[in-house]
Amino acid sequence: MAITVVGSVAFDSIETPAGRRERCLGGAATYFALAASYFTEVRVIAVVGEDFGKRQEAVFQARGIDTRGIEHTAGKSFFWEGSYLDNLNEAKTHITDLNVFAAFEPKIPPAYGDSEFLFLANIDPVLQRRVREAMPNARMVAGDTMNYWIKDHRPALLEVLKGLDVLLINDTEVRMLAGNSNLVQAARAVLAMGPRTLVVKHGEYGATVFHSSSAKGDGAEEPRTFRAPALPLEEVVDPTGAGDSFAGGFFGYLASQPEVTPSAYRHAMFYGSVMGSFACERFGTERMQQLTRQEIDARFLLFRELTHLD
Amino acid sequence: MAITVVGSVAFDSIETPAGRRERCLGGAATYFALAASYFTEVRVIAVVGEDFGKRQEAVFQARGIDTRGIEHTAGKSFFWEGSYLDNLNEAKTHITDLNVFAAFEPKIPPAYGDSEFLFLANIDPVLQRRVREAMPNARMVAGDTMNYWIKDHRPALLEVLKGLDVLLINDTEVRMLAGNSNLVQAARAVLAMGPRTLVVKHGEYGATVFHSSSAKGDGAEEPRTFRAPALPLEEVVDPTGAGDSFAGGFFGYLASQPEVTPSAYRHAMFYGSVMGSFACERFGTERMQQLTRQEIDARFLLFRELTHLD
């Protein structure tokens, strides 16, 4: 099944203990699309400026990603500059220039209309909702958000949550959204806001999926709380985009399956972790651009070994 | 196989979001011994004051723990007061009164001499080493330590590490000991200091075991890096002693096995996580005192389900 993703396509300047890179191709929709492209057909809705040229376009083309929904306008693309010098688990933002993204009005190409899977990356919940409503054929909708929207745009965000099948956020965001520091209680509170399934990303410790009691899969088995590990990595070059790559692996795998069964969810959690771990191995989207399905499946087995009892 | 544990037996006053308790029976050796007692025979070496009476003694007796190595002296027992009001993952220490523990000279009853398993809980590395040398029949020695010894007693600690089969410490301690913030690199550096096996405890995220390349089990299979999850807990009443209970479950299970195989290590990691999770459910050692092997095995299966792919 094809996935349409709406979100940011951006340039990032990144500094980590491993070095510094200027203006890497980045943005949540880019990481997500690249990661998901190893599993299924992907279509992107975004806006870029005049600095997004053939070289950037080629990155999407090489992975067979549909870019007809990337609008080109006058001005500069979204730019982010950040560093991870003290703590690889948390970016310190130096510059956020929204540029053309400030006036983003998602335009959905007619060819995207039959997408059955829709991913609402971390953007203004008002836009997330608008895209969701404009794509009534999407039968499975997942989304992301961040502290800014949780704190200052709560009513709009709550509207989005009502329509989500899967929300993917990190520990801090779950606790902030629920106003509860206990992860299990916070997860239950967030599920009560609408999403049938909640994926909580724990950074280097993996991720946990919680299901609301009504979230039965297509099969007879009841989906259960499940935790996927993250691979302890020898070298984290750049954690930027690891969460979006997780989402791309997770949702891409689900979209590639004939049925979204409880077992498919568990495998999707592992594939999410796998793609998140690859993302950290090089600066920006470098690693996401040049993987093979063989490498992905080899790492899947490594992850499985890591927690498999016998 | 019998385990001898040397460490603190103490009284703890604890405040958490769930409430406050005055002078609970605590101490690393207490948590460890209670947890391990569900798997194997346990013997304790410690020192207590006049405030340790029949009621406290009865807690050990009820679990069949040998207390002949608990020395009773004039004065008060080790006392700790701490709280977890802001962060359940990190205690804030208000009072540490070493009391009789300040002059602790471990005395090993002759009846303990045949212990094949020895656990050196978090005490002065000089004492850890003395006990290890006084128990030459111990064929498997595990130990714990903390930031204080890592920072200010490094030479003595390094001597202890040389003789350890298994070191069990947390993320922060591994990174501090190695002077490296990358977990995998830090683990390798710590293994190079002596321990054949390193268990890194991640608090609510479980634990990872790393083996040095020479650490072959008794079987033909090479032990591999393995991660056990922690159960996402609905309510954490009191995290005090969770790490020591993990160590008790881990080492107790290993000591109960006919051979320390790679598979035994993986199961031990799960049993460690299981005992750590139980410890958090009540104040102090309350939960550790009244478990059944049936409850423990039921939770083991729950943990297995939590990460088992199919």
XYZ file of C-alpha atoms in Angstrom:
620
model
C 0.000 0.000 0.000
C 1.200 3.512 -0.781
C 1.969 5.922 2.074
C 1.555 9.651 1.744
C 3.615 11.684 4.207
C 3.182 15.379 4.921
C 5.919 17.236 6.779
C 9.094 19.225 6.529
C 11.774 18.935 3.873
C 14.651 21.013 5.136
C 18.325 21.801 5.343
C 20.117 21.051 8.604
C 23.492 22.201 9.891
C 24.523 19.726 12.529
C 27.360 19.476 15.014
C 28.019 16.306 17.022
C 31.099 14.900 18.777
C 31.826 13.179 15.429
C 32.094 16.446 13.497
C 30.073 19.093 11.723
C 28.068 19.202 8.483
C 26.559 22.255 6.802
C 23.153 22.229 5.146
C 22.510 18.472 4.938
C 19.239 17.498 3.315
C 16.888 16.819 6.235
C 13.414 17.380 7.604
C 10.991 14.888 9.149
C 9.265 14.052 5.847
C 12.628 13.361 4.184
C 13.822 10.932 6.874
C 10.414 9.288 7.032
C 10.077 8.929 3.251
C 13.565 7.518 2.763
C 13.126 4.981 5.578
C 9.657 3.905 4.414
C 10.797 3.641 0.781
C 12.599 0.365 1.576
C 9.230 -1.192 2.368
C 6.571 0.400 0.176
C 5.643 3.166 -2.267
C 5.969 6.646 -0.740
C 4.538 10.052 -1.715
C 5.590 13.353 -0.140
C 3.699 16.565 0.530
C 5.968 19.459 1.509
C 7.171 22.890 0.492
C 10.722 23.911 -0.460
C 12.485 27.053 -1.619
C 14.812 27.864 -4.452
C 17.751 26.265 -2.632
C 16.162 22.854 -3.161
C 17.529 21.838 -6.546
C 18.237 18.848 -8.728
C 20.710 17.348 -6.276
C 18.125 17.216 -3.526
C 15.398 16.054 -5.894
C 17.687 13.220 -6.996
C 17.850 11.851 -3.436
C 14.093 11.218 -3.531
C 14.140 9.999 -7.133
C 16.843 7.447 -6.390
C 14.524 5.836 -3.855
C 11.518 5.974 -6.185
C 9.702 8.472 -3.944
C 6.890 10.470 -5.540
C 7.746 14.180 -5.163
C 4.850 15.672 -7.113
C 3.475 16.942 -3.794
C 6.629 18.922 -3.014
C 5.736 22.497 -3.857
C 8.546 24.790 -5.025
C 8.140 28.453 -4.077
C 10.184 31.622 -4.013
C 12.423 31.953 -0.960
C 14.488 29.591 1.119
C 13.686 26.142 2.482
C 13.191 25.419 6.177
C 16.591 25.609 7.869
C 17.606 24.151 11.224
C 20.924 24.354 13.012
C 21.636 22.341 16.122
C 24.246 20.469 18.099
C 24.557 17.426 20.334
C 27.871 18.234 21.978
C 26.950 17.485 25.584
C 24.250 14.907 25.118
C 23.664 12.732 22.065
C 20.114 12.115 23.235
C 19.020 15.731 23.063
C 19.584 18.328 20.362
C 20.403 21.898 21.304
C 18.727 24.115 18.719
C 20.725 27.155 17.594
C 18.670 28.375 14.639
C 15.191 27.559 13.318
C 14.366 29.503 10.136
C 10.925 28.432 8.954
C 11.343 30.388 5.686
C 8.895 29.067 3.039
C 7.533 26.627 5.620
C 5.936 29.496 7.562
C 3.225 29.824 4.917
C 2.936 26.121 4.104
C -0.440 25.227 2.606
C -0.285 21.508 1.818
C -1.422 20.792 -1.744
C -2.339 17.218 -2.457
C -1.763 15.973 -6.019
C -4.790 14.054 -7.331
C -2.503 11.061 -7.894
C -2.037 10.774 -4.107
C -5.773 10.418 -3.527
C -5.771 6.629 -3.357
C -3.128 6.406 -0.576
C -4.445 4.051 2.065
C -1.743 4.986 4.561
C -1.126 8.547 5.695
C 1.640 9.849 7.927
C 1.275 13.287 9.504
C 4.819 14.246 10.471
C 5.482 16.871 13.131
C 3.861 20.070 11.759
C 1.115 22.468 12.875
C -1.834 20.288 13.951
C -4.159 22.565 11.970
C -2.359 21.461 8.809
C -2.251 17.836 9.938
C -6.014 17.873 10.309
C -6.547 19.594 6.967
C -4.488 16.950 5.155
C -6.237 14.136 6.946
C -9.647 15.502 5.916
C -8.497 15.948 2.337
C -7.529 12.283 2.138
C -10.649 10.334 3.020
C -9.336 7.146 1.432
C -6.581 6.836 4.033
C -7.691 3.907 6.165
C -4.704 4.028 8.486
C -3.372 7.346 9.767
C -0.297 7.790 11.953
C 1.206 10.989 13.276
C 3.921 12.656 15.269
C 4.036 15.908 17.234
C 6.365 17.790 19.598
C 6.497 19.747 22.854
C 5.728 23.078 21.127
C 2.351 21.887 19.806
C 1.572 20.028 23.042
C 2.144 23.133 25.151
C 0.845 25.950 22.995
C -1.575 24.405 20.476
C -3.312 21.821 22.579
C -6.932 22.209 21.342
C -5.865 21.823 17.691
C -3.649 18.881 18.589
C -6.449 17.139 20.498
C -8.596 17.365 17.368
C -5.879 15.594 15.380
C -5.430 12.890 18.015
C -9.106 11.956 17.757
C -8.570 10.833 14.195
C -5.269 8.973 14.582
C -4.785 5.250 14.424
C -1.196 5.495 15.640
C 0.593 8.283 17.502
C 4.394 8.042 17.614
C 6.072 10.327 20.169
C 8.885 10.109 22.712
C 8.838 9.592 26.508
C 8.980 13.278 27.343
C 6.166 14.114 24.943
C 3.907 11.338 26.281
C 4.416 12.537 29.846
C 3.863 16.163 28.855
C 0.754 15.387 26.827
C -0.763 13.330 29.659
C 0.545 15.459 32.530
C 1.630 12.238 34.240
C 5.182 11.063 34.845
C 4.325 7.352 35.024
C 4.729 5.951 31.533
C 1.965 3.345 31.736
C -0.567 5.748 33.211
C 0.477 8.457 30.747
C 0.114 6.027 27.847
C -3.384 5.100 28.947
C -4.347 8.780 29.211
C -3.027 9.486 25.707
C -4.895 6.485 24.270
C -8.062 7.909 25.814
C -7.515 11.037 23.688
C -8.165 9.069 20.531
C -5.241 7.092 19.043
C -5.904 3.365 18.977
C -2.189 2.707 19.256
C 0.619 4.651 20.898
C 4.282 4.120 20.104
C 6.607 5.627 22.699
C 10.169 6.096 21.488
C 12.858 5.736 24.184
C 15.869 6.879 22.121
C 18.803 4.556 22.738
C 16.586 2.223 24.781
C 14.164 1.261 22.028
C 10.438 1.824 21.937
C 7.227 0.512 23.478
C 3.869 0.102 21.775
C 0.640 0.392 23.778
C -2.783 -0.429 22.343
C -6.171 0.740 23.531
C -8.344 -2.186 24.527
C -10.550 -1.649 21.481
C -7.571 -1.791 19.112
C -8.038 -5.283 17.825
C -5.971 -6.269 14.851
C -7.487 -7.903 11.817
C -6.638 -11.285 13.298
C -8.221 -12.921 16.311
C -5.237 -12.212 18.585
C -5.494 -9.179 20.884
C -2.541 -6.820 20.369
C -0.373 -6.578 23.476
C 2.073 -4.097 24.927
C 5.379 -4.786 23.266
C 8.875 -3.410 23.609
C 11.479 -3.377 20.859
C 15.098 -2.829 21.830
C 17.467 -0.377 20.232
C 20.820 -1.759 19.213
C 23.610 -0.544 21.486
C 25.582 1.383 18.856
C 29.354 1.478 18.745
C 29.295 4.961 17.285
C 26.455 7.453 17.127
C 27.560 9.906 14.451
C 24.369 11.952 14.307
C 21.036 11.163 15.993
C 19.110 13.725 13.908
C 16.103 12.107 12.270
C 16.351 8.815 14.177
C 12.766 9.185 15.411
C 11.438 10.004 11.928
C 13.387 7.086 10.486
C 11.875 4.871 13.183
C 8.429 6.051 12.097
C 9.285 5.395 8.434
C 10.448 1.852 9.143
C 7.492 1.186 11.421
C 4.772 2.551 9.157
C 6.469 1.441 5.937
C 6.575 -2.120 7.194
C 2.903 -2.015 8.284
C 1.871 -0.647 4.883
C 3.765 -3.453 3.168
C 1.816 -6.161 4.965
C -1.364 -7.760 3.627
C -2.995 -7.329 7.043
C -2.198 -5.189 10.093
C -2.131 -8.026 12.606
C -0.734 -7.932 16.162
C 2.294 -9.827 14.865
C 2.746 -7.237 12.102
C 2.794 -4.523 14.796
C 5.558 -6.314 16.688
C 7.645 -6.751 13.563
C 6.999 -3.115 12.648
C 8.413 -2.068 16.039
C 11.600 -3.963 15.265
C 11.856 -2.507 11.760
C 11.362 0.945 13.250
C 14.236 0.371 15.660
C 16.371 -0.973 12.823
C 15.848 2.128 10.660
C 16.405 4.438 13.647
C 19.720 2.743 14.365
C 20.887 3.073 10.761
C 19.958 6.764 10.728
C 22.464 7.466 13.529
C 25.410 5.957 11.694
C 26.064 8.868 9.323
C 25.332 12.596 9.217
C 21.891 13.671 8.021
C 20.087 11.273 5.714
C 23.307 9.844 4.255
C 22.746 6.348 5.613
C 19.019 6.369 4.803
C 19.866 7.095 1.175
C 22.051 4.104 0.550
C 20.734 1.086 2.400
C 19.763 -2.251 0.929
C 16.884 -4.415 2.016
C 19.471 -7.109 2.695
C 21.285 -4.877 5.213
C 17.965 -4.024 6.817
C 16.957 -7.643 7.213
C 20.392 -8.617 8.540
C 20.061 -5.985 11.258
C 16.522 -7.115 11.974
C 17.949 -10.540 12.812
C 20.626 -8.938 14.991
C 17.927 -7.087 16.936
C 15.923 -10.246 17.265
C 18.978 -12.067 18.644
C 19.532 -9.241 21.088
C 16.335 -9.977 22.994
C 15.472 -13.509 21.984
C 15.592 -15.794 24.965
C 16.273 -19.129 23.287
C 24.933 -23.584 44.735
C 25.067 -21.351 47.804
C 25.721 -17.636 47.386
C 27.470 -15.570 50.009
C 26.747 -11.848 49.845
C 28.662 -9.139 51.662
C 27.190 -5.659 51.938
C 25.000 -3.325 53.910
C 22.036 -4.215 56.088
C 20.421 -0.933 56.947
C 17.392 1.121 57.868
C 15.979 3.469 55.238
C 13.538 6.358 55.550
C 12.057 6.862 52.129
C 9.755 9.425 50.560
C 8.249 8.927 47.099
C 5.169 10.339 45.349
C 3.347 7.296 46.807
C 4.075 8.246 50.422
C 6.651 8.047 53.160
C 8.022 5.241 55.328
C 10.299 5.548 58.349
C 13.147 3.118 59.013
C 12.259 0.314 56.616
C 14.615 -2.648 56.681
C 16.943 -2.076 53.727
C 20.536 -2.157 52.553
C 22.010 -3.691 49.426
C 22.756 -7.064 51.045
C 19.177 -7.310 52.333
C 17.561 -6.672 48.941
C 20.064 -8.948 47.214
C 19.665 -11.789 49.727
C 15.865 -11.696 49.696
C 15.731 -11.666 45.882
C 18.303 -14.454 45.511
C 16.601 -16.570 48.194
C 13.832 -17.489 45.737
C 16.413 -19.287 43.617
C 19.117 -20.681 45.861
C 20.667 -20.857 49.353
C 21.927 -17.457 50.546
C 24.376 -16.439 53.273
C 24.921 -12.860 54.444
C 27.989 -11.034 55.774
C 27.178 -7.641 57.291
C 27.231 -5.623 60.473
C 24.265 -4.228 62.379
C 23.685 -2.248 65.574
C 21.418 -2.700 68.564
C 18.420 -1.411 66.594
C 18.476 -4.595 64.516
C 16.326 -6.945 66.558
C 14.218 -10.051 66.336
C 11.752 -8.481 63.923
C 14.475 -7.765 61.389
C 16.151 -11.105 61.953
C 12.816 -12.797 61.287
C 12.688 -11.297 57.781
C 15.846 -13.202 56.853
C 14.787 -16.345 58.733
C 11.472 -16.474 56.919
C 13.352 -16.753 53.636
C 15.781 -19.342 54.995
C 18.736 -16.945 54.699
C 21.820 -17.766 56.761
C 22.533 -14.779 59.034
C 25.437 -16.184 61.009
C 27.678 -13.710 59.173
C 25.675 -10.693 60.380
C 27.724 -9.254 63.211
C 25.877 -7.455 66.013
C 27.796 -4.613 67.648
C 27.149 -1.721 69.988
C 25.697 1.360 68.297
C 23.233 1.968 65.523
C 22.847 0.294 62.128
C 23.589 2.057 58.851
C 20.814 4.605 58.234
C 19.851 6.250 54.962
C 17.180 8.822 54.264
C 16.248 9.818 50.747
C 13.450 10.884 48.448
C 12.349 10.495 44.855
C 9.891 13.347 44.654
C 11.015 14.880 41.370
C 12.398 11.851 39.629
C 11.626 8.225 40.372
C 14.811 7.215 38.568
C 17.171 9.033 40.907
C 17.233 9.191 44.676
C 17.988 12.431 46.435
C 19.977 11.545 49.542
C 19.142 13.568 52.670
C 21.041 11.638 55.338
C 23.682 8.909 55.270
C 24.694 7.770 58.759
C 27.234 4.978 58.422
C 27.094 4.268 62.181
C 28.413 0.742 62.902
C 29.122 0.316 59.181
C 31.968 2.844 59.393
C 34.149 0.290 61.163
C 32.855 -2.764 59.278
C 35.363 -5.627 59.289
C 33.701 -8.508 57.469
C 33.916 -11.736 59.454
C 33.285 -14.896 57.507
C 31.744 -17.809 59.407
C 33.544 -21.088 58.669
C 30.220 -22.535 57.470
C 30.273 -20.054 54.545
C 33.628 -21.342 53.298
C 32.202 -23.688 50.695
C 30.142 -20.999 48.908
C 30.840 -21.312 45.194
C 29.115 -18.030 44.377
C 30.100 -14.730 45.960
C 28.412 -11.352 45.582
C 30.299 -8.229 46.616
C 27.594 -5.597 47.071
C 28.396 -1.900 46.931
C 30.891 -1.340 49.797
C 34.483 -0.110 50.125
C 36.496 -1.943 47.450
C 39.186 -2.664 50.044
C 36.644 -4.755 51.948
C 35.318 -6.326 48.745
C 38.813 -7.521 47.923
C 39.452 -8.808 51.435
C 36.288 -10.915 51.378
C 37.073 -12.232 47.923
C 40.545 -13.331 49.051
C 39.136 -14.947 52.180
C 36.792 -17.087 50.075
C 39.041 -18.983 47.670
C 36.360 -21.606 46.946
C 34.147 -19.032 45.238
C 34.368 -19.960 41.575
C 32.059 -17.214 40.395
C 32.305 -13.707 41.825
C 30.006 -10.804 40.965
C 30.074 -7.291 42.303
C 28.548 -3.836 42.337
C 29.982 -0.398 43.038
C 28.932 3.266 42.877
C 30.054 6.736 41.781
C 31.759 7.474 45.118
C 34.196 4.542 44.792
C 34.681 5.163 41.062
C 35.663 8.778 41.637
C 37.597 8.702 44.874
C 38.821 5.112 45.354
C 39.747 4.143 41.826
C 42.994 2.200 42.467
C 41.331 -0.043 45.064
C 38.320 -0.514 42.823
C 40.485 -1.466 39.834
C 42.055 -4.210 41.962
C 38.596 -5.620 42.694
C 37.550 -5.469 39.039
C 40.503 -7.671 38.052
C 39.051 -10.533 40.055
C 35.389 -10.218 39.045
C 33.485 -12.558 36.789
C 30.515 -10.217 36.593
C 30.238 -6.505 37.317
C 26.694 -5.122 37.661
C 26.424 -1.324 37.522
C 24.171 1.294 35.924
C 24.600 3.428 32.775
C 26.015 6.427 34.593
C 28.524 4.311 36.479
C 29.727 2.521 33.331
C 30.257 5.829 31.568
C 32.005 7.329 34.586
C 34.235 4.300 35.101
C 35.265 4.240 31.430
C 35.344 8.008 30.911
C 33.378 7.452 27.705
C 29.791 8.459 27.022
C 29.174 5.835 24.333
C 27.719 2.793 26.062
C 29.269 0.180 23.780
C 32.726 1.729 23.884
C 32.434 2.273 27.633
C 31.386 -1.360 28.131
C 34.393 -2.584 26.178
C 36.714 -0.383 28.248
C 35.248 -1.723 31.492
C 35.564 -5.330 30.300
C 39.234 -4.614 29.607
C 39.621 -3.769 33.312
C 38.962 -7.372 34.269
C 35.337 -8.495 34.504
C 34.489 -11.212 31.995
C 30.899 -10.042 31.941
C 29.340 -6.621 32.429
C 25.678 -6.085 33.226
C 24.539 -2.508 32.659
C 21.287 -1.633 34.404
C 19.110 0.933 32.587
C 16.498 1.484 35.313
C 13.021 1.505 33.794
C 14.454 0.496 30.405
C 15.867 -2.862 31.453
C 19.477 -4.002 31.313
C 22.126 -5.089 28.822
C 24.765 -7.760 29.298
C 28.122 -7.492 27.515
C 30.706 -10.275 27.512
C 34.418 -10.038 26.894
C 35.425 -12.107 23.885
C 37.172 -14.623 26.148
C 34.043 -15.106 28.260
C 32.913 -18.419 26.842
C 30.223 -20.185 28.725
C 30.542 -23.843 29.611
C 28.670 -24.720 26.436
C 29.950 -24.416 22.889
C 27.841 -21.321 22.168
C 29.587 -17.937 22.418
C 27.721 -15.613 24.807
C 26.326 -12.593 22.993
C 25.269 -9.099 23.932
C 21.738 -9.375 25.207
C 19.141 -6.902 26.393
C 16.366 -7.699 28.862
C 13.436 -5.311 29.048
C 11.954 -3.854 32.195
C 8.227 -4.140 32.552
C 6.497 -0.787 32.117
C 5.023 -0.513 35.608
C 1.607 0.918 36.330
C 2.775 2.194 39.670
C 6.292 2.628 40.996
C 5.826 2.897 44.751
C 9.501 2.904 45.721
C 12.475 2.223 43.441
C 14.902 1.786 46.370
C 16.762 -1.497 46.060
C 15.579 -2.288 42.529
C 19.178 -2.612 41.318
C 20.158 -4.874 44.222
C 17.043 -6.968 43.670
C 17.984 -7.232 40.000
C 21.417 -8.482 41.054
C 19.820 -10.990 43.452
C 17.521 -12.392 40.788
C 20.301 -12.461 38.201
C 22.957 -14.103 40.362
C 20.484 -16.279 42.263
C 19.223 -17.736 39.020
C 22.771 -18.347 37.730
C 23.723 -20.088 40.982
C 20.666 -22.332 40.691
C 21.688 -23.640 37.287
C 23.766 -26.773 36.734
C 25.932 -24.891 34.243
C 26.484 -21.192 33.526
C 25.708 -21.343 29.810
C 25.008 -18.407 27.472
C 21.336 -19.347 27.629
C 21.500 -19.304 31.449
C 22.909 -15.769 31.249
C 19.983 -14.612 29.103
C 17.437 -16.164 31.448
C 19.291 -14.644 34.411
C 18.918 -11.194 32.813
C 15.175 -11.707 32.621
C 14.961 -12.965 36.208
C 16.971 -9.928 37.296
C 14.490 -7.621 35.581
C 11.602 -9.528 37.108
C 12.942 -9.139 40.661
C 13.779 -5.464 40.047
C 10.215 -4.832 38.923
C 8.719 -6.535 41.984
C 10.977 -4.505 44.279
C 9.386 -1.253 43.057
C 5.845 -2.312 43.873
C 6.016 -1.719 47.626
C 8.095 0.360 50.049
C 11.443 -1.044 51.103
C 11.826 -4.811 50.963
C 8.121 -5.462 51.603
C 7.494 -7.051 48.230
C 10.766 -9.010 48.262
C 9.730 -10.609 51.548
C 6.486 -12.127 50.383
C 6.828 -13.368 46.833
C 6.213 -16.871 45.588
C 8.183 -18.685 42.921
C 4.879 -18.985 41.042
C 4.456 -15.190 40.920
C 8.057 -14.843 39.792
C 7.648 -17.334 36.962
C 4.365 -15.778 35.866
C 6.074 -12.414 35.545
C 8.987 -14.025 33.735
C 6.499 -15.165 31.086
C 5.005 -11.658 30.939
C 8.467 -10.207 30.305
C 9.131 -12.827 27.671
C 5.865 -11.940 25.949
C 6.822 -8.277 26.072
C 9.739 -8.730 23.680
C 9.018 -12.031 21.996
C 8.479 -11.490 18.309
C 6.312 -14.497 17.514
